[in-house]
mmCIF file of C-alpha atoms in Angstrom:
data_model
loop_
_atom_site.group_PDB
_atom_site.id
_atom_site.type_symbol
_atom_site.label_atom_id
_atom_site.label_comp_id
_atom_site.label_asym_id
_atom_site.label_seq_id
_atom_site.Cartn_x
_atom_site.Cartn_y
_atom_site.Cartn_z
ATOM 1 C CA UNK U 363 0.000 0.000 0.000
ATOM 2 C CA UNK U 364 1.446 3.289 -0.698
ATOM 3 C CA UNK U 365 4.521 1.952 -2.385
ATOM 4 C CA UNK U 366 5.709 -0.072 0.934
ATOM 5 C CA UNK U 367 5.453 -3.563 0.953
ATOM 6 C CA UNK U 368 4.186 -5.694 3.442
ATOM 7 C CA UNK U 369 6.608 -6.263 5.930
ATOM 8 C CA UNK U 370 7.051 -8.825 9.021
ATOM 9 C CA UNK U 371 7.816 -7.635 12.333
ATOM 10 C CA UNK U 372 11.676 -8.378 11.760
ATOM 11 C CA UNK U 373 11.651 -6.693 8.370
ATOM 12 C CA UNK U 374 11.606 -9.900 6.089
ATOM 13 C CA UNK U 375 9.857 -9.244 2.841
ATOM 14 C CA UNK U 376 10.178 -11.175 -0.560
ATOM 15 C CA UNK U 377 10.066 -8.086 -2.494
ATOM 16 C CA UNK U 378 12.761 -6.575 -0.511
ATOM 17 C CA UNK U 379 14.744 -9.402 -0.640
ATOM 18 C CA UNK U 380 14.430 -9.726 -4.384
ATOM 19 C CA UNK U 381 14.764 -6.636 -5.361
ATOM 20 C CA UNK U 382 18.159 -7.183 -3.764
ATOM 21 C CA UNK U 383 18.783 -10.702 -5.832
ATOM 22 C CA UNK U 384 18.168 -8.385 -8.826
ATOM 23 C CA UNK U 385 20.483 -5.807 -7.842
ATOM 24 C CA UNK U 386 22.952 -8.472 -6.575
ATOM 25 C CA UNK U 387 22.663 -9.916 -10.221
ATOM 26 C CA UNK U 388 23.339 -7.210 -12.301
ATOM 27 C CA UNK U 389 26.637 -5.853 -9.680
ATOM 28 C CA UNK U 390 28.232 -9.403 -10.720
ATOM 29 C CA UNK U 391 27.165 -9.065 -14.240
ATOM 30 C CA UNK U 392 29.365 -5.953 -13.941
ATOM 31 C CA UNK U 393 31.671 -7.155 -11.834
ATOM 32 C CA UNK U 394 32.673 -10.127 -14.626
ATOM 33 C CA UNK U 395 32.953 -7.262 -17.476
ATOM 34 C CA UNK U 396 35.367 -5.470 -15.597
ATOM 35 C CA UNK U 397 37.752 -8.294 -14.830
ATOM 36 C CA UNK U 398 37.197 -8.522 -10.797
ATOM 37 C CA UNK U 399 35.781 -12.625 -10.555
ATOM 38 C CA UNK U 400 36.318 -13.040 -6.814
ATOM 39 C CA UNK U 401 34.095 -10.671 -6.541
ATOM 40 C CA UNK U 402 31.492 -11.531 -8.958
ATOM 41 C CA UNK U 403 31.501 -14.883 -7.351
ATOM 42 C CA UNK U 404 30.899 -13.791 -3.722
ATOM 43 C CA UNK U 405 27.632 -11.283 -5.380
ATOM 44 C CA UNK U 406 26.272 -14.639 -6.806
ATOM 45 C CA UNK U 407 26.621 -16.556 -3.532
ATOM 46 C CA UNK U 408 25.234 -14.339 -1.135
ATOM 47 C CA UNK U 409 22.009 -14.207 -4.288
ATOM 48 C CA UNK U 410 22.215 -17.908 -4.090
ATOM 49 C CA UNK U 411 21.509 -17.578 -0.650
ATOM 50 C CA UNK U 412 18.368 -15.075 -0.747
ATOM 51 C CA UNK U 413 16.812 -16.635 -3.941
ATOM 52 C CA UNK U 414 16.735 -20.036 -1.972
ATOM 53 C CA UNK U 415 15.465 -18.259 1.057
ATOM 54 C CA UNK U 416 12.826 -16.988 -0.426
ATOM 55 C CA UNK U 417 11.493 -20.003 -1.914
ATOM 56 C CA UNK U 418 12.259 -21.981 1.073
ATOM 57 C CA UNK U 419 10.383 -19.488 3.347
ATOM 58 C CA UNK U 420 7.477 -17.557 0.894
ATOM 59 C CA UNK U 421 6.540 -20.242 -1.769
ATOM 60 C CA UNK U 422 2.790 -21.510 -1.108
ATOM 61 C CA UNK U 423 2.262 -24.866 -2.704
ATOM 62 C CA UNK U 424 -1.465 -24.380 -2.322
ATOM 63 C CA UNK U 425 -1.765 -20.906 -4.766
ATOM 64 C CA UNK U 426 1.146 -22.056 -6.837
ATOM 65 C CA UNK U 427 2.646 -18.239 -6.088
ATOM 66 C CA UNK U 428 5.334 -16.372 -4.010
ATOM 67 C CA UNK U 429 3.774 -14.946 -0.586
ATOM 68 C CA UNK U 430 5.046 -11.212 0.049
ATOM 69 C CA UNK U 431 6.415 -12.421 3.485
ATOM 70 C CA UNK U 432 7.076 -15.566 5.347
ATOM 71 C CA UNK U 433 3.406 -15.436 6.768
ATOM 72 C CA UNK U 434 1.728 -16.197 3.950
ATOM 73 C CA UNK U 435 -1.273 -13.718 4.238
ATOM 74 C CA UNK U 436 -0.614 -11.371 1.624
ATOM 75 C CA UNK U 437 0.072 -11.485 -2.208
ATOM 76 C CA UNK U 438 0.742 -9.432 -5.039
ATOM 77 C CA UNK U 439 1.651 -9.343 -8.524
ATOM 78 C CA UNK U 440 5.136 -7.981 -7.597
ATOM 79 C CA UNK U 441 6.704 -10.344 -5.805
ATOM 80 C CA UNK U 442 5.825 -12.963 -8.355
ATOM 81 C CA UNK U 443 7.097 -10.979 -10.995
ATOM 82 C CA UNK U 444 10.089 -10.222 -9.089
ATOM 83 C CA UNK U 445 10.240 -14.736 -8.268
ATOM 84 C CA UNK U 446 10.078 -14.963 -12.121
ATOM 85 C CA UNK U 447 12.766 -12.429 -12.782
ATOM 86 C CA UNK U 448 14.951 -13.846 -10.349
ATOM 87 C CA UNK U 449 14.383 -17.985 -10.959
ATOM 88 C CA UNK U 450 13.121 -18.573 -7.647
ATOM 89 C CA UNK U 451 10.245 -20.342 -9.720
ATOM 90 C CA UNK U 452 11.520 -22.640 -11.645
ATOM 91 C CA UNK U 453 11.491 -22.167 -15.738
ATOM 92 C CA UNK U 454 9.125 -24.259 -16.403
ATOM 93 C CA UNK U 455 6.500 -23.177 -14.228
ATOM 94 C CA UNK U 456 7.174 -19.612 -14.927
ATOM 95 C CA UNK U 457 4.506 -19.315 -17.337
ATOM 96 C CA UNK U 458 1.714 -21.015 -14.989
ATOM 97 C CA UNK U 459 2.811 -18.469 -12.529
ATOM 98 C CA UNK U 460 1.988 -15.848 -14.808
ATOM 99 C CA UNK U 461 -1.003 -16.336 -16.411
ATOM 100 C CA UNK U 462 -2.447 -16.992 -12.371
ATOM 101 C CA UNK U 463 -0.516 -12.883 -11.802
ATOM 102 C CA UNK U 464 -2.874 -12.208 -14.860
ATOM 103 C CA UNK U 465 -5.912 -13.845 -13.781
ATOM 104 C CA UNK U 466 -5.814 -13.681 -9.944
ATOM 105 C CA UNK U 467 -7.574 -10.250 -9.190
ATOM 106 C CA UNK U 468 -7.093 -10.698 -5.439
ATOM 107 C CA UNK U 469 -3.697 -10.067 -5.838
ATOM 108 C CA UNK U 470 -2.367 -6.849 -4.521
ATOM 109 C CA UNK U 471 -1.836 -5.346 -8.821
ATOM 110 C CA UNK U 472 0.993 -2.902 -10.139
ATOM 111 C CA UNK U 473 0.459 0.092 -11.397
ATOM 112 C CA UNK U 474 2.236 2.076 -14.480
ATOM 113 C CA UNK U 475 5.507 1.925 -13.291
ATOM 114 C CA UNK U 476 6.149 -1.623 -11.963
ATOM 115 C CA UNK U 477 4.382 -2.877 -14.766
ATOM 116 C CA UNK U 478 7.570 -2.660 -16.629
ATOM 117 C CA UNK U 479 8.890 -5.341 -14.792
ATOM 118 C CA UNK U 480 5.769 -7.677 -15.191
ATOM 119 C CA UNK U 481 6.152 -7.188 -18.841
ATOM 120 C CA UNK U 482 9.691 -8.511 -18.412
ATOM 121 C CA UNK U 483 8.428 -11.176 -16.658
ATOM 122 C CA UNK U 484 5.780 -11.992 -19.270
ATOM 123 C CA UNK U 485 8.822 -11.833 -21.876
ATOM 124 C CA UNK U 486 10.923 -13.835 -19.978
ATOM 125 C CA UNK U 487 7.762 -16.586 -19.512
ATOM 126 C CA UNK U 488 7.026 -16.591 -23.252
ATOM 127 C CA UNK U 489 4.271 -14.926 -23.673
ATOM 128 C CA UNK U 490 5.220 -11.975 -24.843
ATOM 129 C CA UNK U 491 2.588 -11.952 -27.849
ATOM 130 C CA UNK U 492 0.199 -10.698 -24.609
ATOM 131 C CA UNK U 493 1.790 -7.465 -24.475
ATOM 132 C CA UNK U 494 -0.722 -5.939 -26.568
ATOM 133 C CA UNK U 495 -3.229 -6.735 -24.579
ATOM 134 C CA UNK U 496 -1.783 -5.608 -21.634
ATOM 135 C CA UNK U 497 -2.047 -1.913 -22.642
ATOM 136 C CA UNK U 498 -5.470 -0.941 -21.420
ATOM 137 C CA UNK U 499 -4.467 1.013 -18.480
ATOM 138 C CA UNK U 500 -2.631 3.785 -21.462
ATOM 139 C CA UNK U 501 -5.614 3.625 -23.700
ATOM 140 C CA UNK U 502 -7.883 4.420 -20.833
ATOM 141 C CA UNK U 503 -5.310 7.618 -20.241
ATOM 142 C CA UNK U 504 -5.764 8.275 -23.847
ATOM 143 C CA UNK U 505 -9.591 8.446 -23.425
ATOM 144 C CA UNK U 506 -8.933 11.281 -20.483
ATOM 145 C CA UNK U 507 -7.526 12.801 -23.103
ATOM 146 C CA UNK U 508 -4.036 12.682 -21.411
ATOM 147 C CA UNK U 509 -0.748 13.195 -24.673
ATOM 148 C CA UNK U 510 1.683 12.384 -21.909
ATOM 149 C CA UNK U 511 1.302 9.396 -19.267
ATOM 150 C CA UNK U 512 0.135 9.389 -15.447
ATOM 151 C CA UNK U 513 2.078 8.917 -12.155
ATOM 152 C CA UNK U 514 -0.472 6.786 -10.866
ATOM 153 C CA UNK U 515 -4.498 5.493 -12.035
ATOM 154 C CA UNK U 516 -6.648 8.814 -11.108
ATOM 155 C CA UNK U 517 -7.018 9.882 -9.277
ATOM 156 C CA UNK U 518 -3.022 11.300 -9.799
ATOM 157 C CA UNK U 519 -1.434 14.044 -8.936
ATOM 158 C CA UNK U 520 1.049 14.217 -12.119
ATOM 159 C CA UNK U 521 -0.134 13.636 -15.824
ATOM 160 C CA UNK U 522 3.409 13.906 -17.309
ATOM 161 C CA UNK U 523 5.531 10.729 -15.601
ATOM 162 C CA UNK U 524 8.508 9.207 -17.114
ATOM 163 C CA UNK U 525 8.014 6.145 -15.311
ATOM 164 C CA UNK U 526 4.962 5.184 -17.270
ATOM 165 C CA UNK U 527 6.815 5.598 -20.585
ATOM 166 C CA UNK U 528 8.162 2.289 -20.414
ATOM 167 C CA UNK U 529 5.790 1.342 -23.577
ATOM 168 C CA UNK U 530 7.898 3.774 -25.566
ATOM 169 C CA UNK U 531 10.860 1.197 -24.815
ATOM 170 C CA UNK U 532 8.253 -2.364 -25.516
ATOM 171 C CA UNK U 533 6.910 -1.203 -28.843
ATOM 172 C CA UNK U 534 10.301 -1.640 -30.464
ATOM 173 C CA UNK U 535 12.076 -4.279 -28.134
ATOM 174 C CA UNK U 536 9.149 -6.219 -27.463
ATOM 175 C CA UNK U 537 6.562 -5.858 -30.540
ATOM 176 C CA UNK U 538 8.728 -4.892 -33.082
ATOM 177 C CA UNK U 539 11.295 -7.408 -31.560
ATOM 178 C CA UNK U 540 14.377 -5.027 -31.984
ATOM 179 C CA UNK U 541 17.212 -5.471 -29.278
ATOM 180 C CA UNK U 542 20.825 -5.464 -28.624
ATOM 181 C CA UNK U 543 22.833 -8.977 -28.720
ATOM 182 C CA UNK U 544 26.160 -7.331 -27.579
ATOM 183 C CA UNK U 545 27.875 -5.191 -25.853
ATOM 184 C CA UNK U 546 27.237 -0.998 -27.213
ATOM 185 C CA UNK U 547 24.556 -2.562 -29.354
ATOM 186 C CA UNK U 548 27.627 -4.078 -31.611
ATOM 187 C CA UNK U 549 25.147 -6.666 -32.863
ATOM 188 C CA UNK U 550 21.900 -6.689 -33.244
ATOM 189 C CA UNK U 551 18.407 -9.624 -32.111
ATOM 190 C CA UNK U 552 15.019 -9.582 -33.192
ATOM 191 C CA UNK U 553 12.002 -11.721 -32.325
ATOM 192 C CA UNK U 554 9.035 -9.999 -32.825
ATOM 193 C CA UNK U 555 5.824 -10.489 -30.721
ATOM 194 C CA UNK U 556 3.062 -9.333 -32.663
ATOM 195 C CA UNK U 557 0.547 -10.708 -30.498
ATOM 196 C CA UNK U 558 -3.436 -9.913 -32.831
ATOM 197 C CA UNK U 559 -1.326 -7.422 -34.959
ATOM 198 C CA UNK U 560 -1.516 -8.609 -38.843
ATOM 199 C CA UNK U 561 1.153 -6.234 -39.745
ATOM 200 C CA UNK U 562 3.835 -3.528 -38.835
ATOM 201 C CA UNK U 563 6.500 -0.818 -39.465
ATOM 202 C CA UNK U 564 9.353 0.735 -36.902
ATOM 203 C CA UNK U 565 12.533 2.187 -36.864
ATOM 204 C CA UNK U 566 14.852 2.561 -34.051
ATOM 205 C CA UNK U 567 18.098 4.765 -34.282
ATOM 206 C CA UNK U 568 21.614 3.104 -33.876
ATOM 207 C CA UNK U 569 24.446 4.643 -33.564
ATOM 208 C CA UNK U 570 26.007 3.487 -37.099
ATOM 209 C CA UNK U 571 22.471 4.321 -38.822
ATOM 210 C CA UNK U 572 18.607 3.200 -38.399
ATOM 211 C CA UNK U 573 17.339 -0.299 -37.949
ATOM 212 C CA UNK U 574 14.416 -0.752 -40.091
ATOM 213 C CA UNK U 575 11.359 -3.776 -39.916
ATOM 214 C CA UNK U 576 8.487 -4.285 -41.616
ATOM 215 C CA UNK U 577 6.439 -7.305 -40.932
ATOM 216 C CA UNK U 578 3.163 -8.905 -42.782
ATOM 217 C CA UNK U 579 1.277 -11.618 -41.183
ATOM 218 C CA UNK U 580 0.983 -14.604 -43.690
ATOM 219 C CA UNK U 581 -1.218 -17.061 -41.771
ATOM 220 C CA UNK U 582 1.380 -18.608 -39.239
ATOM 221 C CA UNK U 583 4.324 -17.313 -40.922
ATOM 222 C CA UNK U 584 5.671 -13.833 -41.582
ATOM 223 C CA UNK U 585 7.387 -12.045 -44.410
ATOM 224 C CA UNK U 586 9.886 -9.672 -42.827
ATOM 225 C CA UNK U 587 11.681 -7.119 -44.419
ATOM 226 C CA UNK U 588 15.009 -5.647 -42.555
ATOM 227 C CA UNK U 589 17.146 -3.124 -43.284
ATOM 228 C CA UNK U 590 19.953 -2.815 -40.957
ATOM 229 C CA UNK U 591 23.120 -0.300 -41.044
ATOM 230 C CA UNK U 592 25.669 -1.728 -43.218
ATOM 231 C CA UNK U 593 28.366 -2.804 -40.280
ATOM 232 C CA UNK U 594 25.471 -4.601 -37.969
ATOM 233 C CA UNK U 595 24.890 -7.896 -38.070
ATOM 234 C CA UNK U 596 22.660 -9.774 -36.005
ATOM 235 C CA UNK U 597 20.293 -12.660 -36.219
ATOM 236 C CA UNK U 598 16.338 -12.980 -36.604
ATOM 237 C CA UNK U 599 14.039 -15.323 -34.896
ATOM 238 C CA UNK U 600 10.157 -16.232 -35.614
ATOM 239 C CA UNK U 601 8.750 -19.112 -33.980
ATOM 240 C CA UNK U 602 12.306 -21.034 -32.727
ATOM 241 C CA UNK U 603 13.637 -21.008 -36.220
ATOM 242 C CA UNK U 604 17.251 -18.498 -36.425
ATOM 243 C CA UNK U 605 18.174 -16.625 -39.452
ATOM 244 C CA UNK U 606 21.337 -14.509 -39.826
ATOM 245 C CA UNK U 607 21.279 -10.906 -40.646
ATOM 246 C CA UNK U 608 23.523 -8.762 -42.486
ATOM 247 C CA UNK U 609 24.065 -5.287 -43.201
ATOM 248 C CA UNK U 610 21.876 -3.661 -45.948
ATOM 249 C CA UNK U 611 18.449 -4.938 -46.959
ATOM 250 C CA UNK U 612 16.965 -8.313 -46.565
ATOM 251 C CA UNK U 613 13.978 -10.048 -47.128
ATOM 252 C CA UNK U 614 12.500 -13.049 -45.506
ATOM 253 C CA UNK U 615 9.718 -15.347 -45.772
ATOM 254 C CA UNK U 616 9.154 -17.461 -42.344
#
C-alpha cells in the first residue's frame, strides 16, 4: 500500500529481498565485465543464498505463487514478478505463474511503473505476444484525453511521468522485436511479438544508422523485411527457427 510492501515484524519481505537478488545480479554481471571474478563470485553466492530463502520461506504450494512475506497472508503481482525475474520459480512453471498474476484479481496489482517489470516477466515466460493486450491502463489515459502518461491510475497528482513511458521502450524491443545482442549494441536480435497485430513498421536509431522492420502476417508465418546499417549484423528469430542478418536490406519469408 502506498509503495511499501508488506513487511514482518523483523523486516523480512520477498520483495525486498528480491529486489536485492536483482540488484545483486546485475553488480556481478558488472563485476565479470570489468575483470574482478572473486568478486562476482561472492555477489552470486550471497544471491544464491536469498533466492533459496525466499522459496524456502514464501513459496505456497497451495496458490502455486510467491507470498510477500514468510506469513503467507498477503500477495501481489510484484513479488511474483520479481520470483520470475529472479528464478526462484523454476522455468518451467514460470509461465503457470503468470497467467495466475494475470488472472488472480485478489492479488495486490501494479500500477504504471512496476508494470515494466511484469512485462519482463511476461517476456521472460514466453508470452510476450500478450503485451498488446496488456495496454489498457494507457488507452484508458488516452480516453482522459491525457498526450503524456500518469504517475499513478486517477485519481493522480502528475499527468506527465517518465516512469509510465516504459511502452515507448516495448513497442520496439518487445513488438517490433528489436534489441541489442552485444555489448554498445555491436550486434543486433530480433524476435518480434506481434501478439493480434496482422502487420507492422518501426525504426529505431543506432548509432552506425537506423534499424528498419516491416512485418506482414501470412497465416502462421511472416514475411519480414530488414534493413539494418551496413556494419550490424545480427540474427532474426520467428517461432524457434534463427536466421542470420547482415548489413543492408533483406527479405525473408518465415
Amino acid at each position: 500500500e502506498d509503495g511499501i510492501p508488506p513487511l514482518e515484524a523483523d523486516g523480512q519481505s520477498s520483495i525486498l529481498s528480491l529486489q536485492f537478488a536483482a540488484a545483486l545480479r546485475e553488480a556481478a554481471d558488472l563485476e565479470s565485465a570489468f575483470g574482478i571474478p572473486e568478486r562476482a563470485e561472492h555477489y552470486r553466492a550471497v544471491r544464491a543464498k536469498i533466492i533459496e530463502g525466499v522459496r524456502i520461506k514464501c513459496w505456497d504450494r497451495a496458490r502455486g505463487l510467491v507470498a510477500d512475506t514468510p506469513a503467507k497472508k498477503s500477495f501481489s503481482q510484484h513479488a511474483n514478478v520479481l520470483a520470475v525475474l529472479e528464478d526462484v520459480i523454476p522455468p518451467p512453471e514460470q509461465p503457470a505463474v503468470m497467467k495466475s498474476v494475470f488472472a488472480d484479481s485478489s492479488l495486490h496489482q501494479a500500477t504504471f511503473y512496476f508494470r515494466f517489470y511484469l512485462h519482463r516477466a511476461m517476456k521472460k515466460s514466453g508470452l510476450a505476444d500478450d503485451y498488446i493486450q496488456q495496454l489498457d491502463p494507457w488507452r484508458k489515459m488516452l480516453e482522459l484525453g491525457l498526450t503524456t502518461w500518469a504517475e499513478n491510475p486517477e485519481p493522480t497528482r502528475s499527468d506527465c511521468h517518465a516512469w509510465s513511458a516504459h511502452p515507448n521502450f516495448d513497442l520496439l524491443a518487445t513488438v517490433a522485436g528489436i534489441e541489442p545482442s552485444a555489448a554498445g549494441f555491436s550486434e543486433v536480435q530480433i524476435e518480434p511479438h506481434l501478439g493480434p497485430l496482422q502487420k507492422l513498421t518501426a525504426s529505431l536509431p543506432h548509432p552506425l544508422g537506423d534499424i528498419t522492420v516491416s512485418y506482414v502476417r501470412k497465416g502462421e508465418g511472416l514475411i519480414a523485411d530488414i534493413t539494418l546499417p551496413e556494419k550490424l549484423s545480427g540474427l532474426f528469430t520467428w517461432k524457434g527457427k534463427k536466421v542470420a542478418l547482415h548489413g543492408g536490406p533483406q527479405h525473408l519469408e518465415l
